[in-house]
């Protein structure tokens, strides 16, 4: 029952995400909701391999400097301990019932809007989220059995905050630093 | 006063958008809020030139078929009649106070999340929105005086629905068509 209630909240938030506008209304997204411990373990292991490679070799010095204030590293225990992971995929192509392929338009932009709405809905329900983008994320296709026509967009970690959770003191730009008003 | 109240609602929704997560928390977005009739007229004229070119030459036959159920064409009167246009830009680079450039990470994805939150906040305030992506959108940099390091992401048309507004009967996928649940 508790499990069902939890999934109900997640499903309702995903229904909100599904109302997002998209290129030619083709809704070029897929959300894989992972609650199973075995699959979460596989995702954690694969992500940590990529992340070690990223922090030790692949990331530029500039990128590591940019990440430094956030205190992130290659350890991702939350991928196993969080109750839900939602892997978001964008679909470069869709498939009609007769098997024909249909091109999608603005799939990255559209999936971004849907995921923004998803995050808002989850927060509105009292849940906390963390956006995670292991680089690269191809392993998500394999583990979650998603076709090649789908590209991982991000991995959303979802749950109630732990009672001893620490949140980095993240600075936000002031409104005037990212908004201009044109009234003429 | 009424004008100020309106702008207050828009500003509050933009503050919500500014809480979006982003690559290395670099917040790679800019929102240009247009309420001035002269600027809206210029945007409409420039958009309609591109849109005529799109519908008559640039769009593939497949793309036009995909758009057909939505009943769109190259006329965009709403760009002049809507009270607000919000032109959303993603920043490929940021600029430090000393003038040095800083690379941004995942700017398209991050700006998508911020815009999804913006749309949700505006709807929550009772406003209607329309996402519009004239193709290409470079003219927005010129008209709105935005630097080359910024790329137009989309144009959000914002206002209260007209009393005689007609909404196309847009179909949405069922939850099971875009969500999978993995509990093992």
Coordinates of C-alpha atoms in Angstrom, one line a residue:
Chain A
X1 CA 0.0 0.0 0.0
X2 CA 2.7 2.4 1.0
X3 CA 4.6 1.4 -2.2
X4 CA 1.5 2.0 -4.3
X5 CA 0.9 5.4 -2.7
X6 CA 4.5 6.4 -3.5
X7 CA 4.2 5.2 -7.0
X8 CA 0.9 7.1 -7.3
X9 CA 2.6 10.4 -6.4
X10 CA 5.4 9.7 -9.0
X11 CA 2.8 8.7 -11.6
X12 CA 0.8 11.9 -11.1
X13 CA 3.9 14.0 -11.4
X14 CA 4.8 12.2 -14.6
X15 CA 1.3 12.9 -15.9
X16 CA 2.0 16.6 -15.3
X17 CA 5.3 16.2 -17.2
X18 CA 3.3 14.7 -20.1
X19 CA 1.4 17.9 -20.6
X20 CA 4.5 19.7 -21.7
X21 CA 4.5 21.4 -25.1
X22 CA 6.7 19.7 -27.7
X23 CA 7.8 20.1 -31.3
X24 CA 4.7 19.3 -33.4
X25 CA 3.2 17.8 -30.2
X26 CA 5.1 14.6 -30.8
X27 CA 6.0 14.2 -27.1
X28 CA 9.5 12.9 -27.7
X29 CA 10.3 11.6 -24.2
X30 CA 10.4 8.4 -22.1
X31 CA 10.7 8.2 -18.3
X32 CA 12.0 5.0 -16.8
X33 CA 11.1 4.9 -13.1
X34 CA 13.4 2.6 -11.1
X35 CA 12.5 1.5 -7.6
X36 CA 14.1 -2.0 -7.7
X37 CA 17.3 -2.4 -5.6
X38 CA 19.1 -4.6 -8.2
X39 CA 18.6 -2.2 -11.0
X40 CA 19.6 0.8 -8.8
X41 CA 22.8 -1.1 -7.8
X42 CA 23.6 -1.7 -11.5
X43 CA 23.0 2.0 -12.3
X44 CA 25.2 3.1 -9.4
X45 CA 28.1 0.8 -10.4
X46 CA 28.0 1.9 -14.0
X47 CA 27.7 5.6 -13.1
X48 CA 30.6 5.4 -10.7
X49 CA 32.8 3.8 -13.4
X50 CA 32.0 6.7 -15.8
X51 CA 32.3 9.3 -13.0
X52 CA 35.8 8.0 -11.9
X53 CA 36.9 8.2 -15.5
X54 CA 35.4 11.7 -15.7
X55 CA 37.0 13.1 -12.6
X56 CA 40.3 11.5 -13.2
X57 CA 40.7 11.9 -16.9
X58 CA 37.9 13.2 -19.1
X59 CA 36.9 16.5 -17.4
X60 CA 38.9 19.6 -18.3
X61 CA 40.6 21.5 -15.5
X62 CA 38.2 24.3 -16.1
X63 CA 35.2 22.0 -15.6
X64 CA 36.6 20.6 -12.3
X65 CA 37.1 24.1 -11.1
X66 CA 33.5 24.9 -11.9
X67 CA 32.3 21.8 -10.0
X68 CA 34.5 22.4 -7.0
X69 CA 32.1 24.7 -5.0
X70 CA 29.5 21.9 -5.2
X71 CA 31.8 19.4 -3.5
X72 CA 30.8 16.6 -5.9
X73 CA 33.0 13.6 -6.6
X74 CA 32.8 10.2 -8.2
X75 CA 30.9 8.5 -5.3
X76 CA 27.2 8.3 -5.9
X77 CA 25.7 6.3 -3.0
X78 CA 22.4 8.1 -3.5
X79 CA 21.8 6.1 -6.7
X80 CA 21.2 3.1 -4.4
X81 CA 19.7 4.7 -1.3
X82 CA 17.2 7.0 -2.9
X83 CA 13.7 5.3 -3.2
X84 CA 13.3 6.3 -6.9
X85 CA 15.5 7.1 -9.8
X86 CA 13.8 8.5 -12.9
X87 CA 15.9 8.1 -16.0
X88 CA 14.8 10.6 -18.6
X89 CA 15.3 9.8 -22.3
X90 CA 14.7 11.9 -25.3
X91 CA 13.5 10.2 -28.5
X92 CA 15.3 11.3 -31.7
X93 CA 12.7 9.3 -33.6
X94 CA 9.2 7.9 -32.8
X95 CA 7.7 4.7 -34.2
X96 CA 4.3 4.4 -35.7
X97 CA 2.0 1.4 -35.1
X98 CA 3.0 0.0 -38.5
X99 CA 6.7 0.2 -37.6
X100 CA 7.5 3.3 -39.7
X101 CA 9.9 5.9 -38.1
X102 CA 8.7 9.4 -37.5
X103 CA 11.2 12.2 -37.1
X104 CA 10.9 14.3 -33.9
X105 CA 11.5 18.0 -33.8
X106 CA 13.2 19.9 -30.9
X107 CA 13.5 16.7 -28.8
X108 CA 16.1 18.1 -26.4
X109 CA 14.2 21.3 -25.8
X110 CA 10.9 19.5 -25.4
X111 CA 12.3 16.9 -23.0
X112 CA 13.8 19.7 -21.0
X113 CA 10.4 21.4 -20.6
X114 CA 8.8 18.1 -19.6
X115 CA 11.5 17.4 -17.1
X116 CA 11.2 21.0 -15.7
X117 CA 7.5 20.4 -15.1
X118 CA 8.2 17.0 -13.6
X119 CA 10.7 18.5 -11.1
X120 CA 8.2 21.2 -10.2
X121 CA 5.4 18.7 -9.6
X122 CA 7.6 16.5 -7.5
X123 CA 8.7 19.4 -5.3
X124 CA 5.1 20.5 -5.1
X125 CA 4.3 17.0 -3.6
X126 CA 7.0 17.6 -1.0
X127 CA 9.7 15.4 -2.6
X128 CA 13.3 16.4 -3.1
X129 CA 15.1 15.8 -6.4
X130 CA 18.7 15.8 -7.6
X131 CA 19.6 16.1 -11.2
X132 CA 22.5 13.9 -12.1
X133 CA 24.2 13.6 -15.5
X134 CA 26.9 11.0 -15.4
X135 CA 29.0 11.6 -18.5
X136 CA 28.5 9.7 -20.8
X137 CA 25.1 8.1 -19.9
X138 CA 24.8 5.4 -22.6
X139 CA 24.9 2.6 -20.0
X140 CA 21.3 3.7 -19.1
X141 CA 20.1 2.4 -22.5
X142 CA 21.6 -1.0 -21.7
X143 CA 20.5 -1.4 -18.1
X144 CA 17.0 0.0 -18.8
X145 CA 16.6 -1.8 -22.1
X146 CA 15.8 1.4 -24.1
X147 CA 16.3 1.5 -27.9
X148 CA 19.1 3.3 -29.7
X149 CA 16.7 6.0 -30.9
X150 CA 16.5 7.3 -27.3
X151 CA 19.3 9.3 -25.8
X152 CA 19.6 9.7 -22.0
X153 CA 18.8 13.3 -21.0
X154 CA 19.4 13.1 -17.3
X155 CA 18.9 10.9 -14.2
X156 CA 16.6 12.3 -11.6
X157 CA 17.1 11.1 -8.0
X158 CA 13.8 11.4 -6.0
X159 CA 12.9 10.9 -2.4
X160 CA 12.2 12.6 0.9
X161 CA 15.3 14.4 2.3
X162 CA 17.2 12.4 4.9
X163 CA 16.9 13.9 8.4
X164 CA 20.6 14.5 8.4
X165 CA 20.8 15.8 4.8
X166 CA 23.3 18.6 4.1
X167 CA 22.6 21.0 1.3
X168 CA 25.4 22.9 -0.3
X169 CA 25.1 26.7 0.0
X170 CA 24.3 27.2 -3.6
X171 CA 24.3 30.8 -4.9
X172 CA 21.6 32.0 -7.3
X173 CA 21.9 34.9 -9.7
X174 CA 19.8 37.9 -8.8
X175 CA 16.8 38.5 -11.2
X176 CA 18.5 41.5 -12.9
X177 CA 21.5 39.3 -13.8
X178 CA 19.4 37.0 -16.0
X179 CA 16.3 39.0 -17.0
X180 CA 15.9 42.1 -19.1
X181 CA 12.7 44.0 -19.5
X182 CA 11.9 45.7 -22.8
X183 CA 8.9 48.0 -22.6
X184 CA 9.3 50.1 -25.8
Chain B
X1 CA -0.3 50.0 -11.2
X2 CA -1.9 47.3 -13.3
X3 CA 1.2 47.2 -15.4
X4 CA 3.3 46.8 -12.3
X5 CA 1.2 44.1 -10.9
X6 CA 1.4 42.2 -14.2
X7 CA 5.2 42.6 -14.3
X8 CA 5.3 41.4 -10.6
X9 CA 3.6 38.1 -11.6
X10 CA 6.0 37.6 -14.5
X11 CA 9.0 38.5 -12.3
X12 CA 7.9 36.0 -9.6
X13 CA 7.6 33.3 -12.2
X14 CA 11.1 34.1 -13.5
X15 CA 12.4 33.9 -10.0
X16 CA 11.0 30.4 -9.8
X17 CA 12.7 29.6 -13.2
X18 CA 16.0 30.8 -11.7
X19 CA 15.9 28.1 -9.1
X20 CA 16.3 25.4 -11.7
X21 CA 19.3 23.1 -11.4
X22 CA 22.0 23.6 -14.1
X23 CA 25.3 22.2 -15.1
X24 CA 27.8 23.1 -12.4
X25 CA 25.1 25.6 -11.1
X26 CA 26.2 28.2 -13.8
X27 CA 22.6 29.1 -14.6
X28 CA 23.2 29.5 -18.3
X29 CA 20.1 31.3 -19.3
X30 CA 18.7 34.8 -20.1
X31 CA 15.1 35.8 -20.3
X32 CA 14.1 38.9 -22.3
X33 CA 10.6 40.1 -21.2
X34 CA 9.0 42.1 -24.0
X35 CA 6.0 44.2 -23.2
X36 CA 6.6 47.2 -25.6
X37 CA 4.4 47.4 -28.7
X38 CA 7.2 48.5 -31.0
X39 CA 9.5 45.6 -30.1
X40 CA 6.6 43.1 -30.4
X41 CA 5.8 44.4 -33.8
X42 CA 9.5 44.0 -34.9
X43 CA 9.5 40.4 -33.6
X44 CA 6.3 39.6 -35.3
X45 CA 7.5 40.9 -38.6
X46 CA 10.8 39.1 -38.4
X47 CA 9.2 35.9 -37.3
X48 CA 6.7 35.9 -40.1
X49 CA 9.4 36.3 -42.7
X50 CA 11.2 33.2 -41.3
X51 CA 7.9 31.4 -41.0
X52 CA 6.8 32.0 -44.6
X53 CA 10.2 30.8 -45.7
X54 CA 9.8 27.7 -43.4
X55 CA 6.3 26.8 -44.6
X56 CA 6.9 27.5 -48.3
X57 CA 10.5 26.2 -48.7
X58 CA 12.5 25.0 -45.7
X59 CA 10.2 22.5 -43.9
X60 CA 10.3 18.9 -45.2
X61 CA 7.1 17.4 -46.4
X62 CA 7.2 15.1 -43.3
X63 CA 7.5 18.1 -41.0
X64 CA 4.5 19.8 -42.6
X65 CA 2.4 16.6 -42.2
X66 CA 3.4 16.5 -38.5
X67 CA 2.3 20.1 -38.0
X68 CA -0.9 19.8 -40.0
X69 CA -3.2 18.6 -37.1
X70 CA -2.2 21.7 -35.1
X71 CA -3.4 24.0 -37.8
X72 CA -0.5 26.4 -37.6
X73 CA 0.7 28.6 -40.4
X74 CA 3.0 31.5 -41.0
X75 CA 0.7 34.1 -39.5
X76 CA 1.6 35.0 -36.0
X77 CA -0.7 37.9 -34.8
X78 CA -0.3 36.7 -31.2
X79 CA 3.2 38.0 -31.2
X80 CA 1.7 41.5 -31.3
X81 CA -1.5 41.1 -29.4
X82 CA -0.2 39.1 -26.4
X83 CA 0.7 41.3 -23.5
X84 CA 4.1 39.6 -22.9
X85 CA 6.6 37.8 -25.0
X86 CA 9.5 36.1 -23.1
X87 CA 12.4 35.3 -25.3
X88 CA 14.5 32.6 -23.7
X89 CA 18.2 32.4 -24.5
X90 CA 20.7 29.8 -23.6
X91 CA 24.3 31.0 -22.9
X92 CA 27.0 28.9 -24.4
X93 CA 29.5 30.9 -22.4
X94 CA 29.3 33.2 -19.4
X95 CA 31.4 36.2 -18.7
X96 CA 33.2 36.8 -15.4
X97 CA 33.5 40.3 -13.9
X98 CA 37.0 40.7 -15.2
X99 CA 35.8 39.8 -18.8
X100 CA 37.1 36.3 -19.0
X101 CA 34.9 33.7 -20.6
X102 CA 33.6 30.7 -18.7
X103 CA 32.4 27.6 -20.5
X104 CA 28.9 26.5 -19.6
X105 CA 27.9 22.8 -19.3
X106 CA 24.6 21.3 -20.5
X107 CA 23.2 24.8 -21.4
X108 CA 20.4 23.4 -23.6
X109 CA 19.3 20.9 -20.9
X110 CA 19.5 23.5 -18.1
X111 CA 17.6 26.1 -20.0
X112 CA 14.9 23.6 -20.8
X113 CA 14.5 22.8 -17.1
X114 CA 14.3 26.5 -16.2
X115 CA 11.8 27.1 -18.9
X116 CA 9.7 24.1 -17.8
X117 CA 9.6 25.6 -14.3
X118 CA 8.7 29.0 -15.8
X119 CA 5.8 27.6 -17.7
X120 CA 4.5 25.8 -14.6
X121 CA 4.8 28.9 -12.5
X122 CA 2.9 31.1 -15.1
X123 CA 0.2 28.5 -15.4
X124 CA 0.0 28.3 -11.6
X125 CA -0.7 32.1 -11.7
X126 CA -3.6 31.6 -14.1
X127 CA -1.8 32.7 -17.2
X128 CA -1.8 30.9 -20.5
X129 CA 1.4 30.3 -22.5
X130 CA 2.3 29.3 -26.0
X131 CA 5.7 28.0 -26.9
X132 CA 6.8 29.3 -30.3
X133 CA 10.0 28.4 -32.1
X134 CA 10.3 30.4 -35.4
X135 CA 13.0 28.6 -37.4
X136 CA 15.7 30.0 -37.4
X137 CA 15.5 32.5 -34.4
X138 CA 18.7 34.5 -34.8
X139 CA 16.7 37.7 -35.4
X140 CA 15.9 37.6 -31.7
X141 CA 19.6 38.4 -30.9
X142 CA 19.5 41.4 -33.1
X143 CA 16.1 42.9 -32.0
X144 CA 16.7 42.2 -28.3
X145 CA 20.4 43.1 -28.4
X146 CA 21.7 39.8 -27.0
X147 CA 25.3 38.8 -27.5
X148 CA 26.5 36.1 -29.9
X149 CA 27.3 33.8 -27.0
X150 CA 23.6 33.4 -26.5
X151 CA 21.4 31.2 -28.6
X152 CA 17.6 31.7 -28.7
X153 CA 15.9 28.6 -27.1
X154 CA 12.3 29.5 -27.6
X155 CA 9.8 32.4 -27.6
X156 CA 7.1 32.1 -24.9
X157 CA 3.9 34.0 -25.5
X158 CA 2.2 34.9 -22.3
X159 CA -1.2 36.3 -21.4
X160 CA -4.7 35.6 -20.2
X161 CA -6.7 33.6 -22.8
X162 CA -9.0 35.7 -25.0
X163 CA -12.7 35.1 -24.2
X164 CA -13.1 33.7 -27.7
X165 CA -9.9 31.7 -27.7
X166 CA -10.1 28.3 -29.5
X167 CA -7.8 25.6 -28.4
X168 CA -6.9 22.7 -30.8
X169 CA -8.0 19.3 -29.5
X170 CA -4.4 18.2 -28.8
X171 CA -4.0 14.5 -28.0
X172 CA -1.6 13.4 -25.3
X173 CA 0.0 10.0 -24.9
X174 CA -1.3 7.7 -22.1
X175 CA 1.1 7.3 -19.2
X176 CA 2.0 3.7 -20.2
X177 CA 3.1 5.0 -23.6
X178 CA 5.9 7.1 -22.2
X179 CA 6.7 5.7 -18.7
X180 CA 8.1 2.3 -17.7
X181 CA 8.3 1.1 -14.1
X182 CA 11.3 -1.1 -13.1
X183 CA 10.8 -2.6 -9.6
X184 CA 13.4 -5.5 -9.7

